[in-house]
Coordinates of C-alpha atoms and ligand atoms in Angstrom, one line a residue:
X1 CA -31.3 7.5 -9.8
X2 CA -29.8 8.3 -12.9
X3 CA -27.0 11.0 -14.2
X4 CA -26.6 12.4 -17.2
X5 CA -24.8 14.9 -18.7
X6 CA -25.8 17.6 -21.3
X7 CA -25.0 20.5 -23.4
X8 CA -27.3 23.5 -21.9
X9 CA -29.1 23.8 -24.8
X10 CA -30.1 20.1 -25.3
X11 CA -31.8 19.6 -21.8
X12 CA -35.6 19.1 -21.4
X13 CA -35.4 19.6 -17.5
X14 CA -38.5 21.6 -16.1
X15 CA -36.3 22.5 -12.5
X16 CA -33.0 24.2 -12.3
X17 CA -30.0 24.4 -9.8
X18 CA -28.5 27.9 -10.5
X19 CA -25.2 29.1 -8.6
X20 CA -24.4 32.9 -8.4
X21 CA -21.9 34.7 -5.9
X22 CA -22.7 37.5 -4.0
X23 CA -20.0 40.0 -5.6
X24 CA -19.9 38.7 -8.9
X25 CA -21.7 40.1 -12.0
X26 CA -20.4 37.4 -14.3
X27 CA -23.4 35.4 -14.2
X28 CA -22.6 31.6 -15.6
X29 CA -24.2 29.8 -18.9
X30 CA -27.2 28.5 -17.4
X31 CA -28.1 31.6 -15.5
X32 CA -27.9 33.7 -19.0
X33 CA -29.7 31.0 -20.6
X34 CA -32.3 30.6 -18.1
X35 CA -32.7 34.8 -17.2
X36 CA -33.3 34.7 -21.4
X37 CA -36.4 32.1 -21.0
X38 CA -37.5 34.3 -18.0
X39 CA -37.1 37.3 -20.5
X40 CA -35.1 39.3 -17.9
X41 CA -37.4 38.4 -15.3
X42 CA -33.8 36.4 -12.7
X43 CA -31.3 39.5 -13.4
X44 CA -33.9 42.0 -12.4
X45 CA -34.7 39.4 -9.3
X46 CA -31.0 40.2 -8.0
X47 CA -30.1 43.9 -9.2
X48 CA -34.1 45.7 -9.1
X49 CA -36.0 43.9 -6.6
X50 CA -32.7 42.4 -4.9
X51 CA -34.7 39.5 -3.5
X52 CA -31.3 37.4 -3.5
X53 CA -28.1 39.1 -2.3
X54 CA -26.2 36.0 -2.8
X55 CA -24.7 35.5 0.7
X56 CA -23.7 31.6 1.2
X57 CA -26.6 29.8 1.8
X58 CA -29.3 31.9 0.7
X59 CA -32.0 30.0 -1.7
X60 CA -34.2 31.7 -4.1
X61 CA -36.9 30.3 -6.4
X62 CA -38.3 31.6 -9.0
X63 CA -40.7 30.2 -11.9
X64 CA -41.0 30.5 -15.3
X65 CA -44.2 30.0 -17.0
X66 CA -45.7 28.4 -14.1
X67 CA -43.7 25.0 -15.2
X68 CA -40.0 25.8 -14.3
X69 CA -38.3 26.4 -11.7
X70 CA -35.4 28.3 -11.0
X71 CA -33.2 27.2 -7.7
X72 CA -30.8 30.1 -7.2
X73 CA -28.4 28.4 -4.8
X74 CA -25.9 31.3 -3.5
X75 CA -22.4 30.8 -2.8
X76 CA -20.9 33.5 -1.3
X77 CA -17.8 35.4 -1.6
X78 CA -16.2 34.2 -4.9
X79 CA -12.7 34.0 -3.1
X80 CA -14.2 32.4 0.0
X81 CA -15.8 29.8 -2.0
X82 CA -14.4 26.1 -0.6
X83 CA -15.4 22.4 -1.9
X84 CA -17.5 21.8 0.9
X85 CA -18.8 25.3 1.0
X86 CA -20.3 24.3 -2.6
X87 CA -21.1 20.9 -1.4
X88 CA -23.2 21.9 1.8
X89 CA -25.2 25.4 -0.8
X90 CA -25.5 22.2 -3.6
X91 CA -27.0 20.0 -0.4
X92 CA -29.4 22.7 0.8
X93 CA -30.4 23.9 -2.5
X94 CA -31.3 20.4 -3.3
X95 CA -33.6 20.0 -0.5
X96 CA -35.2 23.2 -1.6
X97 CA -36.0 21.6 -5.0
X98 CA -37.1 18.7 -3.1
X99 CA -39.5 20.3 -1.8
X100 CA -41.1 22.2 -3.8
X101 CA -40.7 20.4 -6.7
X102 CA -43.0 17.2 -8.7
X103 CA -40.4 16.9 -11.6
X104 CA -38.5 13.6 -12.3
X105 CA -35.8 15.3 -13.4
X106 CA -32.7 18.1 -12.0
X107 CA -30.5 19.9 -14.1
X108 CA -27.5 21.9 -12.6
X109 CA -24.5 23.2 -14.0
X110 CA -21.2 22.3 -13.2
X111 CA -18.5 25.1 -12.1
X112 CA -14.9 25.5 -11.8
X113 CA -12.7 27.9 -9.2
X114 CA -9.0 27.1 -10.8
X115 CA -7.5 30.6 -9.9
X116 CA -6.3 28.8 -6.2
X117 CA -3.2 26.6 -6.0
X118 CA -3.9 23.3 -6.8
X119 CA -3.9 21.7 -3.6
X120 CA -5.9 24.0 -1.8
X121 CA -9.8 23.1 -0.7
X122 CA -11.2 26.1 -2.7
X123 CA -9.3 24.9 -6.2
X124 CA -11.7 22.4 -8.4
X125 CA -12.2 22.1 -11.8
X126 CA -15.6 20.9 -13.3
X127 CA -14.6 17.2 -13.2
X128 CA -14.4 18.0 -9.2
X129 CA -17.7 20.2 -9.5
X130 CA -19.3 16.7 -11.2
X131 CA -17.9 14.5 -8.7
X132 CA -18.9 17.1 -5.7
X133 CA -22.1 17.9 -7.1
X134 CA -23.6 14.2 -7.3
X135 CA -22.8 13.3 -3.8
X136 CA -24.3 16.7 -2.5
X137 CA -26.9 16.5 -4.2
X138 CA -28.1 13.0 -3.3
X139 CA -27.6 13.6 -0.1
X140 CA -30.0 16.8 -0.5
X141 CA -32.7 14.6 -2.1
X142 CA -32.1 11.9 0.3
X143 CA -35.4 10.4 2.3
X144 CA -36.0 7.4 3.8
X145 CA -39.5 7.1 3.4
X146 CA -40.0 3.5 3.3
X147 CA -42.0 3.8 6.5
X148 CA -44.3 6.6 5.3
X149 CA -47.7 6.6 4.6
X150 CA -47.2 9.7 2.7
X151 CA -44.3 9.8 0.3
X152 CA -42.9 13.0 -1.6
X153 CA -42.5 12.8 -5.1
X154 CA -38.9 12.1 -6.0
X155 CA -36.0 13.4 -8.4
X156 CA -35.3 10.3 -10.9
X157 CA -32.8 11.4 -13.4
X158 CA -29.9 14.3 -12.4
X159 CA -28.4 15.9 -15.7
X160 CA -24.8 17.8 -15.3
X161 CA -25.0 20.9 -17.6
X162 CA -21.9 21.8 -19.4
X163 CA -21.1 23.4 -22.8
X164 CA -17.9 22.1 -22.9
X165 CA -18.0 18.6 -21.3
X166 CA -15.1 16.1 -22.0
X167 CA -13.6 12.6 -20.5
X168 CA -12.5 14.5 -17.3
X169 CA -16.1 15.8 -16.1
X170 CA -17.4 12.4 -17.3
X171 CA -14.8 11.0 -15.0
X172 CA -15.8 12.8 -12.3
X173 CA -19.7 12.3 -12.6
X174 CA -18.9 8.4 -12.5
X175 CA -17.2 8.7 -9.2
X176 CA -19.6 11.1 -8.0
X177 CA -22.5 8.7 -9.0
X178 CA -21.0 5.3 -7.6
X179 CA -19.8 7.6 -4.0
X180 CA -23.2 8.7 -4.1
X181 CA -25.0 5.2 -4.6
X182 CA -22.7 4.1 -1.7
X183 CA -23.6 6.7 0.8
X184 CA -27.2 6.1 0.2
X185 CA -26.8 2.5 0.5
X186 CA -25.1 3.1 4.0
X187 CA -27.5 5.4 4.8
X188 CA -30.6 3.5 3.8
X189 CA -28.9 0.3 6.2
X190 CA -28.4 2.7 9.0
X191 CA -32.0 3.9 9.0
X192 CA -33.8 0.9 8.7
X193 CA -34.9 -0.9 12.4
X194 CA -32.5 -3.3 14.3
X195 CA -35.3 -5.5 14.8
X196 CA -34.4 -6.1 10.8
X197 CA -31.1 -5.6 10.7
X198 CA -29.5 -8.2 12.4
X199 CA -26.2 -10.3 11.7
X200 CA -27.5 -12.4 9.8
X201 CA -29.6 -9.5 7.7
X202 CA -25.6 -8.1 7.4
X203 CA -24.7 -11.5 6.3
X204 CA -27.1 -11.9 3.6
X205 CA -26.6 -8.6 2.2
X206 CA -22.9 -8.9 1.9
X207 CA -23.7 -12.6 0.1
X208 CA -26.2 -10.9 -2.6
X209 CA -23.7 -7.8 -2.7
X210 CA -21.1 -10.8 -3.9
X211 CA -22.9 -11.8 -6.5
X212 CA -24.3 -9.2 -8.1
X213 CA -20.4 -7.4 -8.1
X214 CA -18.5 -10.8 -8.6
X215 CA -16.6 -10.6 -5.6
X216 CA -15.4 -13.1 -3.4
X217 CA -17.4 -14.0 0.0
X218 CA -16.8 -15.3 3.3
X219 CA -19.1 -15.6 6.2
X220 CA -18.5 -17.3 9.1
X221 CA -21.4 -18.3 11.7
X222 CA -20.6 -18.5 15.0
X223 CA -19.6 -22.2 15.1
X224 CA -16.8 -21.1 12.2
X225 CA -15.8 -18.0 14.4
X226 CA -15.4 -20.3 17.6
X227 CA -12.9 -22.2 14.8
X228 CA -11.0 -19.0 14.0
X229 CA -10.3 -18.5 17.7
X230 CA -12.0 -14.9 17.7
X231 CA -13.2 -15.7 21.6
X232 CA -13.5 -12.0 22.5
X233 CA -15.7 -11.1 19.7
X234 CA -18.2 -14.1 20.2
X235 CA -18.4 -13.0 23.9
X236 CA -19.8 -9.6 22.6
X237 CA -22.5 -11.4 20.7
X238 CA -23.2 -14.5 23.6
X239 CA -26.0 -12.2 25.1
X240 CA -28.3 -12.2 21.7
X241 CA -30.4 -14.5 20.3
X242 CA -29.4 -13.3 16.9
X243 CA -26.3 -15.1 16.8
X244 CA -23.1 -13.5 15.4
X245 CA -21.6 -13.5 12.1
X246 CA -18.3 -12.5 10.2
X247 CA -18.1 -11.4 6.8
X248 CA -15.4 -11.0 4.6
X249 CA -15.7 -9.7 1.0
X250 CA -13.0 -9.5 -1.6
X251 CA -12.6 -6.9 -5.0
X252 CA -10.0 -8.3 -6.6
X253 CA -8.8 -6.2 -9.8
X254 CA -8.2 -7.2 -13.5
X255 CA -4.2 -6.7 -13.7
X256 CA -1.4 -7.2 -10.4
X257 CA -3.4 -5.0 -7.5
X258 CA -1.5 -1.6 -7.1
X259 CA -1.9 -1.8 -3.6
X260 CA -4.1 -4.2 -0.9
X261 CA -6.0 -2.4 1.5
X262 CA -8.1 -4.2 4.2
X263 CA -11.4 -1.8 5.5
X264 CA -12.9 -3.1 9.2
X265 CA -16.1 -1.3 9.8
X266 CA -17.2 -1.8 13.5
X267 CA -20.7 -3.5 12.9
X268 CA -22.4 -3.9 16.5
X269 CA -26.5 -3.6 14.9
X270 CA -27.2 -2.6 18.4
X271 CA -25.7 -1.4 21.4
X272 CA -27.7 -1.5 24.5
X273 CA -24.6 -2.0 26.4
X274 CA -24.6 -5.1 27.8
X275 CA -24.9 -5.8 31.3
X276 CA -23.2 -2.5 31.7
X277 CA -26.9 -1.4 30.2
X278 CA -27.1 2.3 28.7
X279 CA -29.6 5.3 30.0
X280 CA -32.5 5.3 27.2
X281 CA -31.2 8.7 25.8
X282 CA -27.8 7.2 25.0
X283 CA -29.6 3.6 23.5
X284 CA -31.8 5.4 21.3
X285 CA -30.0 5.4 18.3
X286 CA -27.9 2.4 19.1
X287 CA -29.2 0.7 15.7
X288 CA -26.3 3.2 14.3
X289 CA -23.7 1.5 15.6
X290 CA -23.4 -0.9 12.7
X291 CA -22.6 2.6 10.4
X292 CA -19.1 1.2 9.8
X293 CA -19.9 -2.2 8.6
X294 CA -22.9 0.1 6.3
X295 CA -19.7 2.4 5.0
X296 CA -17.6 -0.6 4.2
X297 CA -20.2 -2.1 2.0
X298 CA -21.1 0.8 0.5
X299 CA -17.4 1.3 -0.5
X300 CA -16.7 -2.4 -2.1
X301 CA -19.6 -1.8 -4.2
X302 CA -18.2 1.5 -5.7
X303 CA -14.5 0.5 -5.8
X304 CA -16.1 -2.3 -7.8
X305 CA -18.2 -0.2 -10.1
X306 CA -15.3 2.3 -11.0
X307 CA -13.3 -0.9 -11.6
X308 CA -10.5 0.5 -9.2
X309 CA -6.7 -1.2 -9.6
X310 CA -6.7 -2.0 -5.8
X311 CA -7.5 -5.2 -4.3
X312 CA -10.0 -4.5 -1.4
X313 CA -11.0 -6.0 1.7
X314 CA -15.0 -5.5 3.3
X315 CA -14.8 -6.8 6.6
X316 CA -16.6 -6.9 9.9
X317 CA -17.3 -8.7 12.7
X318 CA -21.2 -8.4 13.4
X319 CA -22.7 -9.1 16.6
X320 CA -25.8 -7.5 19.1
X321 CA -24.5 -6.5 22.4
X322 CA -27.5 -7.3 25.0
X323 CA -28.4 -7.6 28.1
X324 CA -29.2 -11.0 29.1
X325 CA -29.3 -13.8 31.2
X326 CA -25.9 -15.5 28.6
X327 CA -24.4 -12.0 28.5
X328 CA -20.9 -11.6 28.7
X329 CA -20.1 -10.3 32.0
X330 CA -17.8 -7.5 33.8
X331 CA -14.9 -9.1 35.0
X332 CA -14.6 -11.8 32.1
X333 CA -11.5 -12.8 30.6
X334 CA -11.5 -12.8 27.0
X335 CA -8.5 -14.3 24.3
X336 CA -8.5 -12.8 21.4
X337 CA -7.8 -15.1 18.2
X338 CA -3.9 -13.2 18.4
X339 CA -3.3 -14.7 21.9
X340 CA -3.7 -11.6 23.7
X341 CA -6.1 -11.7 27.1
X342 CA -8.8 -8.9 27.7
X343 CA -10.1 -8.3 31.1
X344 CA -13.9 -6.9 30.6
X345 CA -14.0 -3.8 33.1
X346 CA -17.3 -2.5 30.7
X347 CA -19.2 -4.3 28.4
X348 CA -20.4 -1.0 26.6
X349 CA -17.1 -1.0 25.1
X350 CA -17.7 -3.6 22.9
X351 CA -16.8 -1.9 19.7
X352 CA -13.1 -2.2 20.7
X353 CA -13.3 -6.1 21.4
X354 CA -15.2 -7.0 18.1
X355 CA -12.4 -5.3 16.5
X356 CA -9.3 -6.5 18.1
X357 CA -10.7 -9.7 16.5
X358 CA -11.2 -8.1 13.0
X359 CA -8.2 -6.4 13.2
X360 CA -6.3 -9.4 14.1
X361 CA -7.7 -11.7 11.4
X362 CA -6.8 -9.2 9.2
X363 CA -2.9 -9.6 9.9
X364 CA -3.0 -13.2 7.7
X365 CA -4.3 -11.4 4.7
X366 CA -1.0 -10.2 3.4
X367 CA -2.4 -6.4 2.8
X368 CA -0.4 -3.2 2.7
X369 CA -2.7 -1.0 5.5
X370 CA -5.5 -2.0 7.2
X371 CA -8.3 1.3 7.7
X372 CA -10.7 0.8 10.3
X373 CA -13.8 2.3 10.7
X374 CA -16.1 2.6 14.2
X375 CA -18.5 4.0 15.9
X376 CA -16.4 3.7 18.9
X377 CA -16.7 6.1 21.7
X378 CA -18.7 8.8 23.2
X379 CA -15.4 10.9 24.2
X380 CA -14.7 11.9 20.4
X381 CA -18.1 13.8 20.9
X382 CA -16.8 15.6 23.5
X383 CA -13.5 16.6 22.1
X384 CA -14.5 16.8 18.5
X385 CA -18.3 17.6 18.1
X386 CA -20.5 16.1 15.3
X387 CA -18.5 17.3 12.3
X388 CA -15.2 16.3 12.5
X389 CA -14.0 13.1 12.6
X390 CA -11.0 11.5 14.7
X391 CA -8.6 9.7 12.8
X392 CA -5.9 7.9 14.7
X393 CA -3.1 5.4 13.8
X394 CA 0.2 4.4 13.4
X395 CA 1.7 5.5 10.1
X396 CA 1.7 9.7 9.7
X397 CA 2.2 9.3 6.0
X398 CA -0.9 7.5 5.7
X399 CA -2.8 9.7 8.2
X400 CA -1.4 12.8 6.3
X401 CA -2.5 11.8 2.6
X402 CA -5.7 10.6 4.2
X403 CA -6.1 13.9 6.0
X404 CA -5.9 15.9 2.5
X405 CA -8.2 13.5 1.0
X406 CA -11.5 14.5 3.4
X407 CA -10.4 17.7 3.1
X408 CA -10.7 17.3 -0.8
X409 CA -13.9 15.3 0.2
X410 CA -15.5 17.8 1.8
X411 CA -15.4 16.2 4.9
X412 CA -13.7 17.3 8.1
X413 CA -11.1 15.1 10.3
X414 CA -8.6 15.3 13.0
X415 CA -6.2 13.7 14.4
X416 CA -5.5 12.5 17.7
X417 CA -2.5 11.1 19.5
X418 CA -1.7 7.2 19.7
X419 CA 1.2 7.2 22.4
X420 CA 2.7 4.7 24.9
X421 CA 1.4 6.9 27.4
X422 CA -1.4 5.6 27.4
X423 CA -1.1 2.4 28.2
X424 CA -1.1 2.6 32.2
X425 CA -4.7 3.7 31.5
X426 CA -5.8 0.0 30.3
X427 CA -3.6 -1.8 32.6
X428 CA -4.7 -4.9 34.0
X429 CA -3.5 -7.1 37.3
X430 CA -5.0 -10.4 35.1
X431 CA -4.6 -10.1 31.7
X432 CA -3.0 -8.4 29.3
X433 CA -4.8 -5.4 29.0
X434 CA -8.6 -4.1 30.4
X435 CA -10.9 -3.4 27.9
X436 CA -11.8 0.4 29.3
X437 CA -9.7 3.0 31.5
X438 CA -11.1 6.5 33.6
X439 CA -13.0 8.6 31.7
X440 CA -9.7 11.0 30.2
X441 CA -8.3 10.4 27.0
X442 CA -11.2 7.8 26.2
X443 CA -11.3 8.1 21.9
X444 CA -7.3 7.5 22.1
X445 CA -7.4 5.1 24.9
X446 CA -9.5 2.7 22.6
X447 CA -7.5 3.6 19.7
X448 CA -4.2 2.3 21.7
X449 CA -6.1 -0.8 22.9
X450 CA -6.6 -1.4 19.4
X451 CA -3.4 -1.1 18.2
X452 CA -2.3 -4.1 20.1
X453 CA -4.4 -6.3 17.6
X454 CA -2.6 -5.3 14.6
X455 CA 0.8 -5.9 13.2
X456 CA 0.0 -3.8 10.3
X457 CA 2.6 -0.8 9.9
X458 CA 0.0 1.0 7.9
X459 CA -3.3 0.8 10.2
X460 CA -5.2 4.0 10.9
X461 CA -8.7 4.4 12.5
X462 CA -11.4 6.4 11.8
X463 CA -13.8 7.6 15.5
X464 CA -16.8 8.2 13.6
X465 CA -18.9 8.1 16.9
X466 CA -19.3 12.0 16.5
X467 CA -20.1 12.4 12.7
X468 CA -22.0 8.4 11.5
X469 CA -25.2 10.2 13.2
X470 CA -26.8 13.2 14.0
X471 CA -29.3 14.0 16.7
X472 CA -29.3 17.8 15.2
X473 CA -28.9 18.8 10.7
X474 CA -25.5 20.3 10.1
X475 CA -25.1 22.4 6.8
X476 CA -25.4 19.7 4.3
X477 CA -26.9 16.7 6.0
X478 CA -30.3 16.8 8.1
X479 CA -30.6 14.5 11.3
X480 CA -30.0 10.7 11.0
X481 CA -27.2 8.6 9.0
X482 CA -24.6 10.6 7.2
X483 CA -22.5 7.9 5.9
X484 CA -19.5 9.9 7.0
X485 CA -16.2 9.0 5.4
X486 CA -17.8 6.7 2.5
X487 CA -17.0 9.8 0.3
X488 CA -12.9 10.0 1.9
X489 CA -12.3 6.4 1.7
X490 CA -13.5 6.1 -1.8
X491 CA -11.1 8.8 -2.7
X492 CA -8.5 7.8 -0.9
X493 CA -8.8 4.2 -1.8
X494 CA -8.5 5.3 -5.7
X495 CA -5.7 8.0 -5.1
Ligands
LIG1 N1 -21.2 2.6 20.5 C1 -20.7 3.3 21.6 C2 -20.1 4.7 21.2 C3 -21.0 5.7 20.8 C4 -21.4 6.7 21.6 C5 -21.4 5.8 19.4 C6 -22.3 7.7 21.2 C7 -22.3 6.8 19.0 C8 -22.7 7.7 19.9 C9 -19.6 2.5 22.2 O1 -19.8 1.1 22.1 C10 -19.6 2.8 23.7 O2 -20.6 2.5 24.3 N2 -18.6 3.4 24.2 C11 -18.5 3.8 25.6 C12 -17.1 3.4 26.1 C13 -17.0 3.6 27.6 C14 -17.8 2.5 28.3 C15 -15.5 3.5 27.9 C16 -18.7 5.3 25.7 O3 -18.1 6.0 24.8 O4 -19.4 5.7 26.5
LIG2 MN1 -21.0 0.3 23.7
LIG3 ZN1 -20.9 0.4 20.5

C-alpha cells in the first residue's frame, strides 16, 4: 500500500472519506469541496433529507456522477470526540469503502481537535490525525484473503488531504504508514495456518527480515539452545516434531543509542496444551499464540524504517506445545538457563516457561528495560475482557509513561498488581517455584512467576491473551488478529 499526501484540489481520487459531527455546521475543506462537485447535492443529504444525523458511528454514502463516492464517516459530539473514537469511525468507515468500492485509490482528510489540554486523549493535531488515520484505516481495509477463491478488489494507494500540509503531518503519516505495515505484517503471520508457521517458518522470516533491514541475527536451533542452558524452554518444545528455535534480532542506530530496550514476544505457534491437552473450543485458535513473537517483528521492522535512535532487541523463544509420546510431562523438573528449578504442575502454561528463558537471556544484553509481550493466560479474559490489555511489571514510571502512550494509541490497558503476595500461590515442596497455582489471581500469578527470571529494574509485561484475538469484532477491528499493542510499543519505543 502506498500513502500520499495532497493538496484537496490536486487529488485525482474517485472515493472519499468525509468526517462531519453531529452538532457542528462548520463543515471541513473536503466536505465544501466535495458538496460543490455534488452541486449541493451532501449539505441537502444532512439538513433536507437528514439521511445522516451524524451520531458516532453512523456511515453514509453517497455518489457523484455515478463515479465517486462520498464516505460520510460521523463522529459524534464535537467535544466528545477522543483518538480512538476517530480511530474506530476511520476503521468502520474504511470497511464501508471496502466494500462498496473498486477504486485503487482513498482519499481522506486529516483533522485536528487542539481546543483540549495537551495531554488529554481527545487533543490531536493533524500530524496525530495522519499517524491515527493510517493505522485505522489499514486496519479497516485489512483482509486476509490469501485462501480465497474469491478476492475483493483492493485500496492500493491512500492520499492524506490537507491544504496546509507541512514536516509535522508528513511526520506523522510516516509513523502512521511503518505502524500500519507492522500491524498487518503481525496480522497476516497470525492468520496464516500453524501447519505453516512453525519455528523454523519464524526462524526464517526473522533471517530475511535481517537482511532486508540490515539488522543483526541470531538463531539458535535446538542443539545451540541445549548450549545456552534454556532447559525449561526446550522441554516446552520436546513434544513436536517441529523442533524449537530462538531468535534474536538487533536494530542498532547510527549515533550512541538513546536508550536499549529488549522486546520478548511469547511465540508458542500452537498451543494444544500439552499433555495437560485443551477442550477443542479453547484449541481452536491456538495458532494465535505466537501473536507476540508476530508484534515483536512487526515492530523492529518499523523502528528500523523510521530510523529510531534506540537500539532494539526482537526476541523470542519459539516452540509447539503438543501432546505426545516425548512430551514434557506434569510433575517434571525443569532448570532454567538462570539456575532457578520449575516444578511442571500444568503444561498448558507453557507461555510462562518459554519466557523465563527469554527473559533470562535477556539479563546478559546490558539493556535499560526489557518489555515483554504474551499471550499468556485465560484469567486476563475474565478480569479484563477483549479490549483492554493487562500490563504488569516492576518499574511504575515505566508502566505509567507506557500507560499514556496506549492511551495516545488508541489502545486500552490496565494494570494489575505484581506483589510478594503472591508467591505462596506458586510454591513448591521440590523446586523453586511451580509453574501454575489455584485458579485466583492467575494473569498476576504468571506475571510474579515471571519476574523471578529477570533482573531487569525496568521489565513490564504486556497480557495480551484478551485483546491479540477476537472470537467477536469490537469497534475498529473485526474477528481474528488485532496486532494489539504493535501501535503502543512503537510509540513508546520512539517517545
Ligand atoms: N495460551 C494460553 C493462554 C490463552 C488463553 C491465550 C486464551 C489466548 C486465549 C496459555 O498458554 C494457557 O494455556 N494458559 C492457561 C494457564 C493455566 C493452565 C494456569 C490458562 O490460562 O488457562
Ligand atoms: Mn497453554
Ligand atoms: Zn499458550
Amino acid at each position: 500500500m502506498r500513502f500520499l499526501t495532497k493538496k484537496i484540489e490536486e487529488t485525482d481520487a474517485k472515493t472519499f472519506i468525509c468526517y462531519m459531527f453531529e452538532d457542528d455546521i462548520n463543515k471541513s475543506d473536503l466536505f465544501n469541496y466535495l458538496d460543490c462537485l455534488s452541486q449541493g447535492m451532501l449539505n441537502k443529504q444532512i439538513y433536507q433529507y437528514k439521511t445522516i444525523t451524524g451520531k458516532f458511528l453512523e456511515t453514509y454514502k453517497y455518489s457523484i456522477n455515478e463515479n465517486m463516492l462520498v464516505v460520510i464517516c460521523a463522529l459524534g459530539k464535537k467535544s466528545e470526540l477522543t483518538r480512538q473514537r476517530f480511530s474506530q469511525a476511520t476503521a468502520n468507515a474504511a470497511r464501508t469503502v471496502k466494500n462498496y468500492t473498486k477504486d485503487k485509490t482513498l482519499a481522506i482528510e486529516l483533522i485536528e481537535n487542539t481546543n483540549d489540554c495537551n495531554r488529554s486523549s481527545k487533543y490531536f493535531t493533524k500530524k496525530d490525525s495522519a499517524q491515527i488515520a493510517l493505522c485505522a484505516l489499514r486496519i479497516g481495509l485489512y483482509e486476509f484473503n490469501k485462501y480465497l477463491a474469491e478476492k475483493k478488489e483492493t485500496i492500493e494507494t491512500i492520499e492524506l488531504l490537507d491544504n496546509n500540509l507541512n514536516k509535522e503531518i508528513e511526520q506523522g503519516a510516516q509513523i502512521g504508514a511503518y505502524s500500519s505495515f507492522a500491524m498487518k505484517f503481525a496480522k497476516d503471520l497470525v492468520n496464516e495456518s500453524a501447519q505453516i508457521v512453525t519455528p523454523a517458518y519464524i526462524a526464517n522470516l526473522a533471517e530475511q527480515i535481517a537482511k532486508e533491514h540490515k539488522l543483526e541475527a541470531k538463531v539458535y536451533d535446538k542443539e545451540q539452545i541445549k548450549r545456552l542452558n534454556m532447559n525449561a524452554f526446550l522441554a516446552v518444545g520436546q513434544g513436536s516434531v517441529n523442533e524449537p528455535k530462538f531468535i534474536h534480532l538487533t536494530y542498532t542506530p547510527k549515533g550512541t543509542p538513546r536508550k536499549k530496550i529488549a522486546l520478548v514476544g511469547k511465540g508458542v505457534t500452537f498451543d494444544a496444551g500439552g499433555m495437560n491437552i485443551k477442550p477443542a473450543a479453547s484449541m481452536l485458535t491456538m495458532k494465535s499464540d505466537m501473536s507476540g513473537a508476530a508484534c515483536i517483528l512487526g515492530i523492529i521492522q518499523a523502528i528500523a524504517k523510521l530510523e529510531s535512535d534506540v537500539e532494539l532487541h526482537a526476541i523470542s523463544a519459539l516452540c509447539e506445545n503438543m501432546t505426545s509420546a516425548s512430551a514434557y510431562k506434569q510433575g517434571d523438573i525443569l532448570t532454567a538457563m538462570n539456575g532457578k528449578t520449575i516444578e511442571v504442575d500444568n503444561t498448558d502454561a507453557e507461555g510462562r516457561i518459554t519466557l523465563a528463558d527469554a527473559l533470562s537471556y535477556c539479563d546478559k544484553l546490558n539493556v535499560d528495560e526489557v518489555v515483554d509481550i504474551a499471550t499468556l493466560t485465560g484469567a486476563v479474559i475474565v478480569s479484563l475482557g477483549h479490549n483492554i490489555t493487562g500490563v504488569m511489571g516492576n518499574n511504575q514510571e515505566q508502566i505509567d509513561k507506557f500507560m499514556e502512550i496506549s492511551k495516545l494509541s488508541c489502545e486500552n490497558v490496565w494494570q494489575m498488581p505484581v506483589l510478594d503476595e503472591l508467591k505462596d500461590n506458586l510454591k513448591s515442596e521440590i523446586a523453586d517455584f511451580k509453574n501454575t497455582g489455584g485458579r485466583n489471581a492467575g494473569t498476576s500469578t504468571a506475571a510474579w512467576f515471571l519476574s523471578n527470571f529477570t533482573k531487569s529494574k525496568s521489565w513490564m509485561h504486556l497480557d495480551i491473551a484478551g485483546t491479540a484475538y477476537l472470537e467477536k469484532s469490537n469497534k475498529e477491528t473485526l474477528s481474528g488478529p488485532t496486532a494489539a499493542m504493535t501501535r503502543s510499543l512503537i510509540n513508546y519505543i520512539l517517545s
